[in-house]
Coordinates of C-alpha atoms and ligand atoms in Angstrom, one line a residue:
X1 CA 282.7 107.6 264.8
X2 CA 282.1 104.7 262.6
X3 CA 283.5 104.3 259.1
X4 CA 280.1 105.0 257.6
X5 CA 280.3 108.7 259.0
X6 CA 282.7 109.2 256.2
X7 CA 280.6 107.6 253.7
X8 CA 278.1 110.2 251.8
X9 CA 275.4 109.1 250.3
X10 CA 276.0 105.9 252.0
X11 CA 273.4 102.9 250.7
X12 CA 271.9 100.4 253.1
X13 CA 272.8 97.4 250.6
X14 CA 275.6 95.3 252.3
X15 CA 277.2 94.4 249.0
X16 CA 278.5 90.1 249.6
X17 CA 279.9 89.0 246.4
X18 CA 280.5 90.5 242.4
X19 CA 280.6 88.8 239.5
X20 CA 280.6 91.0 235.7
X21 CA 278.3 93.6 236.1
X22 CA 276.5 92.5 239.0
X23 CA 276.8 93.0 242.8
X24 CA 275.0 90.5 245.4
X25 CA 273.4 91.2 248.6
X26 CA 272.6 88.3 249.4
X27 CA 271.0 86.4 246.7
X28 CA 269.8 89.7 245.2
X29 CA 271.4 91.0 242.0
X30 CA 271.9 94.8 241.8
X31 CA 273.4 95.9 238.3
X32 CA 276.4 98.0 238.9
X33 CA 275.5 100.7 235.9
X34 CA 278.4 103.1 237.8
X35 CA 280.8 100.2 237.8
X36 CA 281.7 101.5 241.8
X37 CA 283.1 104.7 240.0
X38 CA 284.3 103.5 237.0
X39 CA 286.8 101.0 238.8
X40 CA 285.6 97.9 237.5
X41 CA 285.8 98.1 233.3
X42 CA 285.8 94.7 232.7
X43 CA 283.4 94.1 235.7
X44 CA 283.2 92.3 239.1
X45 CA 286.1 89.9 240.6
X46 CA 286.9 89.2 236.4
X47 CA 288.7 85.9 236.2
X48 CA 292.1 87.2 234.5
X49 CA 292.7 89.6 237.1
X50 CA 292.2 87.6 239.7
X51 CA 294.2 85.1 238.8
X52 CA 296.9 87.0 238.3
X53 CA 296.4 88.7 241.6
X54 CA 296.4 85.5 243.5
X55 CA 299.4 84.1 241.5
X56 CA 301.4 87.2 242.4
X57 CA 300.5 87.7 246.1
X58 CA 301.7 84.4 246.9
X59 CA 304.7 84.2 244.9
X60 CA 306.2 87.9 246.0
X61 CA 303.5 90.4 247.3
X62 CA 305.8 93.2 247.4
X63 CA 309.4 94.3 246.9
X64 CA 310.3 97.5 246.4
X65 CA 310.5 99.9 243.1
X66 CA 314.7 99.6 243.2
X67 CA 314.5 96.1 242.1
X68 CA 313.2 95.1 238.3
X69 CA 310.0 92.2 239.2
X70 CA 308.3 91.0 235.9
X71 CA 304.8 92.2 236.7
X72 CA 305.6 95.5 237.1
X73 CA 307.9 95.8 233.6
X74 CA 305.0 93.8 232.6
X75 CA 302.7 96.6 233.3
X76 CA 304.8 99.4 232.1
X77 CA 305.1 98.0 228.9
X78 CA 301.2 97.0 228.7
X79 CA 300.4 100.9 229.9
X80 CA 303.1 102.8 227.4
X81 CA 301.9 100.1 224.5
X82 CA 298.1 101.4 224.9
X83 CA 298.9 105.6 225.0
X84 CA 299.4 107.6 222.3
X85 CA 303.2 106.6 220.7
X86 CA 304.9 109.5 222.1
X87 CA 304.3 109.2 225.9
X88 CA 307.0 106.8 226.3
X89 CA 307.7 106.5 229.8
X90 CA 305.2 105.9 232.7
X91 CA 305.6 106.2 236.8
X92 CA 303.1 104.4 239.1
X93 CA 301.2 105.7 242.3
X94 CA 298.4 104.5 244.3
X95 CA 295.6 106.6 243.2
X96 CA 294.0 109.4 241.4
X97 CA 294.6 112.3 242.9
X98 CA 298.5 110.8 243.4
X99 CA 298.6 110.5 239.8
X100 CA 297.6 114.1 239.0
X101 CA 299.9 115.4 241.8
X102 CA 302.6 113.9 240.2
X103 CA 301.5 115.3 236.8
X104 CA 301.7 118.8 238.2
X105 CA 305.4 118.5 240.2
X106 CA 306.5 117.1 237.2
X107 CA 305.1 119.9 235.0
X108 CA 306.3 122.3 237.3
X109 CA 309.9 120.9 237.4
X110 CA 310.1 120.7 233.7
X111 CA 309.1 124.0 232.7
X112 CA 310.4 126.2 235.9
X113 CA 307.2 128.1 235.9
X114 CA 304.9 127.6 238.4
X115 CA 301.3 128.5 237.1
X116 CA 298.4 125.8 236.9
X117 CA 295.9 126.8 234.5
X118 CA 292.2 124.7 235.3
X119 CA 288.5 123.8 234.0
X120 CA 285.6 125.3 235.7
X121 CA 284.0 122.3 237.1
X122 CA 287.0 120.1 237.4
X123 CA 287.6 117.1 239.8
X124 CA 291.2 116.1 240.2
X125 CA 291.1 114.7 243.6
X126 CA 291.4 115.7 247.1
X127 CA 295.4 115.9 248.0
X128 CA 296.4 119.6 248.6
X129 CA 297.8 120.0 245.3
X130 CA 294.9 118.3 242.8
X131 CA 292.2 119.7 244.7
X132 CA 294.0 122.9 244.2
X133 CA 293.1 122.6 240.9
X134 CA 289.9 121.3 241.4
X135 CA 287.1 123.5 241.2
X136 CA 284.1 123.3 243.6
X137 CA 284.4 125.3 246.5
X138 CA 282.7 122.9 249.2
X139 CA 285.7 120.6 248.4
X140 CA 288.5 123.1 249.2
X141 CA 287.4 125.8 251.9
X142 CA 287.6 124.4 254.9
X143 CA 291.2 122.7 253.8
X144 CA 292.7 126.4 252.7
X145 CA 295.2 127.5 251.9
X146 CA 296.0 124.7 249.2
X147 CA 298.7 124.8 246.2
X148 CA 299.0 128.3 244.8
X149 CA 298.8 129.9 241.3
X150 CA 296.0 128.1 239.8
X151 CA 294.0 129.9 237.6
X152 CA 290.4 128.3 236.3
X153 CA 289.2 129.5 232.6
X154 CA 285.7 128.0 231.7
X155 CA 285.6 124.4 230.5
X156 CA 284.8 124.5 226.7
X157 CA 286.1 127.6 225.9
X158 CA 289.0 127.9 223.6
X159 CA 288.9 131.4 223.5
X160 CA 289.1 131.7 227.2
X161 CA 291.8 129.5 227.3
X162 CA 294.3 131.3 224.8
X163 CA 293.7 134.4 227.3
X164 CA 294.3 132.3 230.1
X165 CA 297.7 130.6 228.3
X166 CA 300.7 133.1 228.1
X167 CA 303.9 132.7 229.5
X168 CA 304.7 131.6 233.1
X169 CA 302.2 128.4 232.5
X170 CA 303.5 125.1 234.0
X171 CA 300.5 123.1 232.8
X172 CA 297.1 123.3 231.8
X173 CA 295.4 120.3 233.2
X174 CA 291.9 119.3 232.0
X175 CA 289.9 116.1 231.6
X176 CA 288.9 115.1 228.2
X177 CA 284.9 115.0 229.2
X178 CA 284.4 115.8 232.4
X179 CA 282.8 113.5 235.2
X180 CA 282.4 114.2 238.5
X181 CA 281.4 117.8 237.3
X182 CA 278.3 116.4 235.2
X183 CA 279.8 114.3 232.0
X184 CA 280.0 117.7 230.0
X185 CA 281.8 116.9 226.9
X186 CA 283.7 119.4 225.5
X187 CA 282.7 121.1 221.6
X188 CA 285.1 120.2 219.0
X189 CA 288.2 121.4 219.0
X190 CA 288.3 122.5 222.3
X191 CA 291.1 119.7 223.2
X192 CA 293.1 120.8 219.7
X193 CA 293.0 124.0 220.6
X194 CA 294.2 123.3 224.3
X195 CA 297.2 121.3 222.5
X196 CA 298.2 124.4 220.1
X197 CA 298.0 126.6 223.1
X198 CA 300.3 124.7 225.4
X199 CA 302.5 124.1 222.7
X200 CA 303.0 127.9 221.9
X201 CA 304.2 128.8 225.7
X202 CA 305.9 125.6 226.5
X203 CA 303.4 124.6 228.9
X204 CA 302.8 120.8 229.6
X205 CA 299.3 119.9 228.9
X206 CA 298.0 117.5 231.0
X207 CA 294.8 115.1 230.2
X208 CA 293.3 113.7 233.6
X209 CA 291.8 110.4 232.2
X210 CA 291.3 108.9 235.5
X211 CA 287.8 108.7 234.9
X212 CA 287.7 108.6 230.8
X213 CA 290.6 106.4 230.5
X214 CA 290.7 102.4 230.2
X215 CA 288.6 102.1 227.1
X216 CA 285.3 103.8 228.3
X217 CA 285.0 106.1 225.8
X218 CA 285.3 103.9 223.2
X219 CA 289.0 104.2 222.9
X220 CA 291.5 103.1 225.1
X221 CA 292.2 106.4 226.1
X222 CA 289.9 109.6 225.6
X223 CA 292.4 111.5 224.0
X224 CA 292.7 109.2 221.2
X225 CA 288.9 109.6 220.1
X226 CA 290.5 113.4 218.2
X227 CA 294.0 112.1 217.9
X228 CA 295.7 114.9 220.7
X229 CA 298.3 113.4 222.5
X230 CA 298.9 115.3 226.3
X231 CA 302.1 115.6 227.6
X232 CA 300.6 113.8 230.4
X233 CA 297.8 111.7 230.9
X234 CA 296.7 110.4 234.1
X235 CA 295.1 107.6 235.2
X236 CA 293.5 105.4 238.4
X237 CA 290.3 103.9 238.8
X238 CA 290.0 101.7 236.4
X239 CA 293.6 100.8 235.8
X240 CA 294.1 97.8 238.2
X241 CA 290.0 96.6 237.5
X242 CA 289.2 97.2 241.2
X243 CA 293.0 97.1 242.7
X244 CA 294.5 100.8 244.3
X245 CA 296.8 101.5 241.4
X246 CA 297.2 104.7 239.6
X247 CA 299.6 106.1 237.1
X248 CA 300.6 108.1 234.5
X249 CA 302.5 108.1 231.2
X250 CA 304.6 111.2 229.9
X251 CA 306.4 112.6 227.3
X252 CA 310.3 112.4 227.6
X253 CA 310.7 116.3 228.6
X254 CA 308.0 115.8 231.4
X255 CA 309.7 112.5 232.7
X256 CA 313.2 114.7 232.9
X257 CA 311.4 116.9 235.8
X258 CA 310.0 114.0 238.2
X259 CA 313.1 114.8 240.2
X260 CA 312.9 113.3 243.8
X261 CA 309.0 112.4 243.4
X262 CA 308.4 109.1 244.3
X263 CA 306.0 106.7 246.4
X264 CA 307.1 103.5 248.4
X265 CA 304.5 101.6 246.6
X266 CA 304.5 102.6 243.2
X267 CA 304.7 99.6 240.8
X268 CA 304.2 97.2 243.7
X269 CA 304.2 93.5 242.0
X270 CA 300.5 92.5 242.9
X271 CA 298.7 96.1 241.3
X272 CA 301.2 95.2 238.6
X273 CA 299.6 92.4 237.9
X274 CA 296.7 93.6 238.0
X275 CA 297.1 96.4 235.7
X276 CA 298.7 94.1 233.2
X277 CA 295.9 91.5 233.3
X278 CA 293.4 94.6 232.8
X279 CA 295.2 95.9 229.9
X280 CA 296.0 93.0 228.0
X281 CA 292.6 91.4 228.8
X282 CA 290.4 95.0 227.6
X283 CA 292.2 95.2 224.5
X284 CA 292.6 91.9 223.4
X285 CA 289.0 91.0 224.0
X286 CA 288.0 94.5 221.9
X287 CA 286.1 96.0 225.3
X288 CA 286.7 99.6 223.8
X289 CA 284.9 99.1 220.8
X290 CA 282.2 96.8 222.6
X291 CA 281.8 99.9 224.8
X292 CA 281.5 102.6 221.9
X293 CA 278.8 100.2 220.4
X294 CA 276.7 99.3 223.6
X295 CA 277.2 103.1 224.8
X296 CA 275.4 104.5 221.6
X297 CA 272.7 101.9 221.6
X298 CA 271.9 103.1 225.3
X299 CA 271.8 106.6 224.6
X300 CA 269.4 106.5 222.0
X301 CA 267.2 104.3 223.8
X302 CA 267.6 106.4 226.8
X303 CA 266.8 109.6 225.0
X304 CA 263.5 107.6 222.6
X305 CA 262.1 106.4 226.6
X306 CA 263.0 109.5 228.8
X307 CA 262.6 112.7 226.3
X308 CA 260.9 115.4 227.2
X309 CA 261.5 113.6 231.3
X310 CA 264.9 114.9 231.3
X311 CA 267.0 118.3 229.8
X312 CA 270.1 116.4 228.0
X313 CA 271.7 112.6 227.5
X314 CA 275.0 113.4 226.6
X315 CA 278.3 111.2 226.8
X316 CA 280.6 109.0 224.6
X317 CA 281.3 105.6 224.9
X318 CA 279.6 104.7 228.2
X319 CA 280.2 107.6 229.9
X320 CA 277.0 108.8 230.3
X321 CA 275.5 112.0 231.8
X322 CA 271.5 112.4 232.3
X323 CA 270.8 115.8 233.0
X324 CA 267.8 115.6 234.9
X325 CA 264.8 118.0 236.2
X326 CA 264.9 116.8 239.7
X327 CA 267.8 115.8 242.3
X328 CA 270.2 113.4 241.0
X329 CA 270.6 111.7 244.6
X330 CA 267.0 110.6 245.2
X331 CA 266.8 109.5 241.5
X332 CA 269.8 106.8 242.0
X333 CA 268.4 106.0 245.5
X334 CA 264.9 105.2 244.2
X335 CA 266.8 103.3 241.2
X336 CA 268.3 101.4 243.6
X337 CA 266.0 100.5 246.1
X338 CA 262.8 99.8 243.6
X339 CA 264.9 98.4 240.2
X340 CA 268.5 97.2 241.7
X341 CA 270.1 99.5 239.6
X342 CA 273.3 101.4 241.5
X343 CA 273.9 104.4 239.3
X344 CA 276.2 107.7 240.6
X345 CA 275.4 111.6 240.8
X346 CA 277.4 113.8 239.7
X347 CA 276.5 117.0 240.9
X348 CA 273.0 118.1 242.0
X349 CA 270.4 117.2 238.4
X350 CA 272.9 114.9 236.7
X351 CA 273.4 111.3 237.0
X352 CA 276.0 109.7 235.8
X353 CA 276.0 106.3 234.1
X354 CA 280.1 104.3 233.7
X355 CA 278.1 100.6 233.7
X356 CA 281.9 98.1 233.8
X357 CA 282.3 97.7 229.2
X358 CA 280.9 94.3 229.3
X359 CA 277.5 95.1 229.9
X360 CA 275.1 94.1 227.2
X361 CA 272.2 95.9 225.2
X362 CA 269.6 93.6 227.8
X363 CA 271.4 95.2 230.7
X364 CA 271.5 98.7 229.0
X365 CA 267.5 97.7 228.4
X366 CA 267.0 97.1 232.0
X367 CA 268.6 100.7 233.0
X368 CA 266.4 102.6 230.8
X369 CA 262.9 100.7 231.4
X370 CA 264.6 101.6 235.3
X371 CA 264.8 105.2 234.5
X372 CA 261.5 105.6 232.5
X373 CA 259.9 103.6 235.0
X374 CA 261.7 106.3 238.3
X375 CA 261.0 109.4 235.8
X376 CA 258.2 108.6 233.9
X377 CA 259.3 108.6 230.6
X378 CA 257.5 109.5 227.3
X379 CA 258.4 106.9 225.8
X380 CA 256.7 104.3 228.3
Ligands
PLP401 C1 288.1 110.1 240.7 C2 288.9 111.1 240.0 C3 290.1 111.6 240.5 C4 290.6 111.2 241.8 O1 290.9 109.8 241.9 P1 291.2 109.2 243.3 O2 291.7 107.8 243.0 O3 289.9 109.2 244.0 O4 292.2 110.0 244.0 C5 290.8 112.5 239.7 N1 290.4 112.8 238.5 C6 289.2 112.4 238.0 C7 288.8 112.8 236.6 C8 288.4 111.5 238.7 O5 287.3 111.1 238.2

């Protein structure tokens, strides 16, 4: 069995080479409007961060997490410095789902109760415990039995949730707009409401901005667009600008339950550097705010050139959702192979746009006269 058996969806474009938004097969350009899930914010192979990588794996590629190494207090400070003031300590991992698990043992250790409360439609990642809370069925069945005591209310629902939330709740873990389930973006409030309620039962509330995080929504940090600080947020993708890093920053009472959780690699010196050069580099250079600006810009154009085409452009930032009439897999597949344009499904009729921030409004031109072209806009 090769590799590519894993692979769904698998593309026949061998990819050669990145550079900012773009990826080269061969000498041909495809624009990377799903930034390889969101992993690449500031875009392909981004001078800072590799510098910084190449400086640190030649002067100490790793060392382990017992002894201090600038890069990675370096990074923790550049992490805690970005979230909201009152998550004041932060623990690396390797990776999404790693990030959430830890979120959960932590929650779970803090509080002594043991309930997960979850979105309909969540994705939290594929280890037995986040995919526990995770909530499409053809992810978990043939894996059972996972985690216990997770409970899923509808996503959106504040009223659902305060029946959900009573006493026994570890967590209540929910992503600020979701992704992988279709970019639905909660009704305002909703995250407020989620804080109130957590707050009331003691119950750590948990904000998985692996996908939301690192300025895409037009803050550094979803959670900071209506001011609700989690008692942990998570992150990955993005974080190291390509590198396998994830982590996540808590509240003081949270970091009091990690316990015995660790990882061999967390806080290795070369993500380090990596997450430190992403940091620094997306928030001195004002990449949030470029993305906020550039995200609205494509939305409206997208919804003047598709309209009646598709049901609903929805998104902040440049998280984007386009919920379509027809599959969403043989929409990206005939964006990619007649327009160069890589875009991502997410679920059956949506596809999902997370171009890397520093895409322009030509590029964000070129994806809609892309889609108008594939759907046959209105508007064109
Ligand atoms: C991708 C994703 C994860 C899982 O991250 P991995 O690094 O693939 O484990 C978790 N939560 C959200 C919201 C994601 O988008």
């Amino acid at each position: 069995m090769s590799d590519h058996d894993f692979v769904s969806g698998s593309k026949p474009i061998p990819i050669d080479r990145g550079e900012g938004p773009y990826l080269y097969s061969d000498d041909t350009a495809y624009l990377d409007a799903g930034a390889s899930y969101a992993c690449t914010p500031l875009g392909h192979s981004h001078p800072a961060v590799v510098e910084a990588v190449v400086d640190q794996v030649g002067e100490l590629t790793f060392v382990d997490s017992s002894y201090p190494v600038r890069s990675r207090e370096d990074a923790y400070a550049a992490l805690v410095a970005s979230t909201p003031a009152a998550l004041d300590a932060a623990w690396f991992c390797n990776s999404g789902t790693e990030a959430n698990e830890a979120a959960l043992k932590f929650a779970r250790s803090a509080t002594g109760e043991s309930t997960i409360v979850a979105a309909t439609r969540s994705f939290h990642g594929r280890t037995m415990g986040s995919l526990a809370a995770t909530w499409k069925d053809a992810y978990k069945e043939p894996f059972e039995p996972l985690a216990g005591d997770v409970e899923f209310v509808p996503y959106g629902e504040s009223e659902a949730l305060a029946d959900a939330v009573d006493g026994g709740i570890a967590a209540v873990i929910l992503e600020p707009i979701q992704g992988e389930g279709g970019i639905n973006v909660p009704p305002a409030g909703y995250l407020e409401s989620a804080r109130e309620l957590a707050d009331e039962v003691g119950a750590a509330l948990v904000l998985d901005e692996v996908q939301t995080g690192m300025g895409r929504t037009g803050s550094m940090w979803a959670c900071q667009n209506v001011g609700v600080t989690p008692d942990v947020l998570t992150t990955a993708k993005g974080l190291g600008n390509g590198l396998p890093v994830g982590a996540i920053a808590v509240r003081e009472w949270v970091a009091e339950g990690a316990g015995s959780h660790n990882a061999t690699f967390s806080g290795g010196p070369v993500v380090s550097a990596a997450v430190d050069a992403t940091i620094s580099t997306l928030l001195e250079e004002g990449w949030p705010a470029h993305a906020a600006e550039v995200g609205d810009y494509l939305m409206a154009e997208l919804e003047a050139a598709l309209g009646g085409a598709v049901r609903e452009v929805r998104g902040e930032g440049l998280l984007v959702g386009i919920e379509l009439k027809r599959g969403a897999n043989r929409v990206a597949r005939e964006l990619a192979i007649d327009h160069r344009v890589l875009a991502l499904p997410a679920g059956r009729t949506v596809l999902r746009l997370l171009p890397p921030l520093v895409i322009e409004r030509a590029e964000a031109d070129r994806i809609v006269t892309a889609l108008a072209d594939v759907l046959g806009g209105t508007g064109s």
